[in-house]
Amino acid sequence: MQGVTVVKHPLVQHKLTIMRKKETSTAGFRRLLREISLLLCYEVTRDLELTSVEIETPLTTMMAPTLEGKKLVFASVLRAGNGLLDGMLDLVPAARVAHIGLYRDPNTLQAIEYFFKAPSDLADRLVIVVDPMLATANSAIAAVEKLKARGAVNLRYLCLLAAPEGIERFTKAQPDVPVYTAAIDERLNDHGYIVPGLGDAGDRMYGTK
Ligand code: PRP
Ligand code: URA
């Protein structure tokens, strides 16, 4: 599928299977999400541009590779996005962070915004939006629209699980934003939940409901 990368790494798939199980505890779910986020972060940053800088090792000087350009921005869609964010910051500790508070209205499935805070210079940075679930794509589209309205031009979207319906809507609405996911499931149910899915990611992470 154009613009969509499915991360098929065996460790990702194994951990995702444990996360899907209904008997997996809140603590286990959170730990696995953090572990998976390291592996997904590796994939979504795989093609970042490098430049060379001169450094001194204890033995000599050399030209050594270093990331080019301004620091990345990780944009977490609250609440569940924070489960991916934490592990990503372990790998890229210097990244800047945007928080986008959105919740799905359970009746309309529209994304309702309740918070937004982002670095001011989004235009100069690669912005990686993180949220475990891409269901109807209402939240993902709203998050990307908001970031673009604040100047972001270079974005990627990273999730754990996607519905085919969400992928189709998102890639039509935001064709310039590549999607990375660990799996594309069968479908959405009548309540907008991904099937087979893993349930409500926020509730499973935080033990709410
Ligand atoms: C979940 C999930 C996404 C959204 C996906 O958040 O984390 O943000 O649903 O659904 P969509 O593609 O249909 O918009 P939720 O609204 O449950 O909020 P929470 O993270 O605070 O639990
Ligand atoms: N949000 C979730 O957390 N899970 C779904 O299956 C759909 C939206």
Short mmCIF file of N, CA and C in Angstrom, two decimals, residues 77 102-105 107-112 131 133-145 157 165-167 169-170 173-174 188 192:
data_model
loop_
_atom_site.label_atom_id
_atom_site.label_comp_id
_atom_site.label_asym_id
_atom_site.label_seq_id
_atom_site.Cartn_x
_atom_site.Cartn_y
_atom_site.Cartn_z
N VAL A 77 -0.49 11.93 20.76
CA VAL A 77 -1.94 12.14 20.85
C VAL A 77 -2.41 11.53 22.17
N LEU A 102 -6.82 14.81 22.54
CA LEU A 102 -8.00 14.51 21.72
C LEU A 102 -8.71 13.32 22.35
N TYR A 103 -10.03 13.36 22.39
CA TYR A 103 -10.75 12.14 22.75
C TYR A 103 -11.86 11.93 21.74
N ARG A 104 -12.24 10.66 21.57
CA ARG A 104 -13.30 10.33 20.61
C ARG A 104 -14.65 10.46 21.30
N ASP A 105 -15.53 11.26 20.71
CA ASP A 105 -16.90 11.27 21.22
C ASP A 105 -17.48 9.88 20.96
N ASN A 107 -20.38 8.71 20.71
CA ASN A 107 -21.55 8.61 19.82
C ASN A 107 -21.21 8.96 18.37
N THR A 108 -20.50 10.07 18.20
CA THR A 108 -20.24 10.52 16.82
C THR A 108 -18.90 10.00 16.30
N LEU A 109 -18.01 9.55 17.21
CA LEU A 109 -16.63 9.13 16.89
C LEU A 109 -15.78 10.28 16.36
N GLN A 110 -16.30 11.51 16.51
CA GLN A 110 -15.49 12.67 16.11
C GLN A 110 -14.41 12.92 17.17
N ALA A 111 -13.28 13.47 16.75
CA ALA A 111 -12.19 13.77 17.69
C ALA A 111 -12.44 15.14 18.29
N ILE A 112 -12.48 15.20 19.62
CA ILE A 112 -12.71 16.46 20.32
C ILE A 112 -11.38 16.90 20.93
N ASP A 131 0.47 7.58 18.16
CA ASP A 131 -0.80 7.19 18.79
C ASP A 131 -0.95 5.70 18.50
N MET A 133 -3.47 3.71 18.19
CA MET A 133 -4.61 3.19 17.43
C MET A 133 -5.03 4.13 16.30
N LEU A 134 -5.13 3.58 15.09
CA LEU A 134 -5.68 4.32 13.94
C LEU A 134 -6.97 3.58 13.57
N ALA A 135 -8.09 4.08 14.04
CA ALA A 135 -9.37 3.37 13.84
C ALA A 135 -10.15 4.04 12.71
N THR A 136 -11.01 5.04 13.03
CA THR A 136 -11.69 5.77 11.94
C THR A 136 -10.73 6.74 11.27
N ALA A 137 -9.63 7.07 11.97
CA ALA A 137 -8.64 8.08 11.56
C ALA A 137 -9.08 9.51 11.88
N ASN A 138 -10.22 9.67 12.54
CA ASN A 138 -10.63 11.04 12.89
C ASN A 138 -9.57 11.72 13.77
N SER A 139 -9.04 10.99 14.75
CA SER A 139 -8.05 11.59 15.66
C SER A 139 -6.76 11.90 14.90
N ALA A 140 -6.32 10.96 14.09
CA ALA A 140 -5.05 11.15 13.35
C ALA A 140 -5.15 12.32 12.39
N ILE A 141 -6.27 12.42 11.69
CA ILE A 141 -6.43 13.51 10.72
C ILE A 141 -6.49 14.85 11.47
N ALA A 142 -7.24 14.88 12.59
CA ALA A 142 -7.33 16.12 13.36
C ALA A 142 -5.96 16.53 13.90
N ALA A 143 -5.18 15.56 14.38
CA ALA A 143 -3.85 15.87 14.93
C ALA A 143 -2.95 16.44 13.84
N VAL A 144 -2.96 15.82 12.68
CA VAL A 144 -2.08 16.28 11.59
C VAL A 144 -2.53 17.65 11.07
N GLU A 145 -3.86 17.84 10.97
CA GLU A 145 -4.36 19.15 10.51
C GLU A 145 -3.90 20.25 11.46
N TYR A 157 3.42 9.48 10.57
CA TYR A 157 2.43 9.04 11.56
C TYR A 157 2.75 7.61 11.97
N GLU A 165 -10.07 0.70 7.19
CA GLU A 165 -10.88 1.91 6.94
C GLU A 165 -10.10 3.17 7.33
N GLY A 166 -9.39 3.08 8.45
CA GLY A 166 -8.62 4.24 8.93
C GLY A 166 -7.45 4.54 8.01
N ILE A 167 -6.78 3.50 7.57
CA ILE A 167 -5.65 3.69 6.65
C ILE A 167 -6.14 4.38 5.37
N ARG A 169 -8.83 6.25 4.85
CA ARG A 169 -9.23 7.65 5.07
C ARG A 169 -8.01 8.53 5.30
N PHE A 170 -7.08 8.04 6.12
CA PHE A 170 -5.92 8.87 6.46
C PHE A 170 -5.06 9.14 5.23
N ALA A 173 -6.73 11.65 3.04
CA ALA A 173 -6.78 13.01 3.62
C ALA A 173 -5.40 13.64 3.74
N GLN A 174 -4.38 12.80 4.02
CA GLN A 174 -3.02 13.31 4.27
C GLN A 174 -2.03 12.50 3.44
N LEU A 188 -13.33 -2.33 11.30
CA LEU A 188 -13.90 -1.63 12.46
C LEU A 188 -15.25 -2.27 12.79
N GLY A 192 -16.81 1.57 16.18
CA GLY A 192 -15.55 2.18 15.78
C GLY A 192 -14.34 1.57 16.42
#
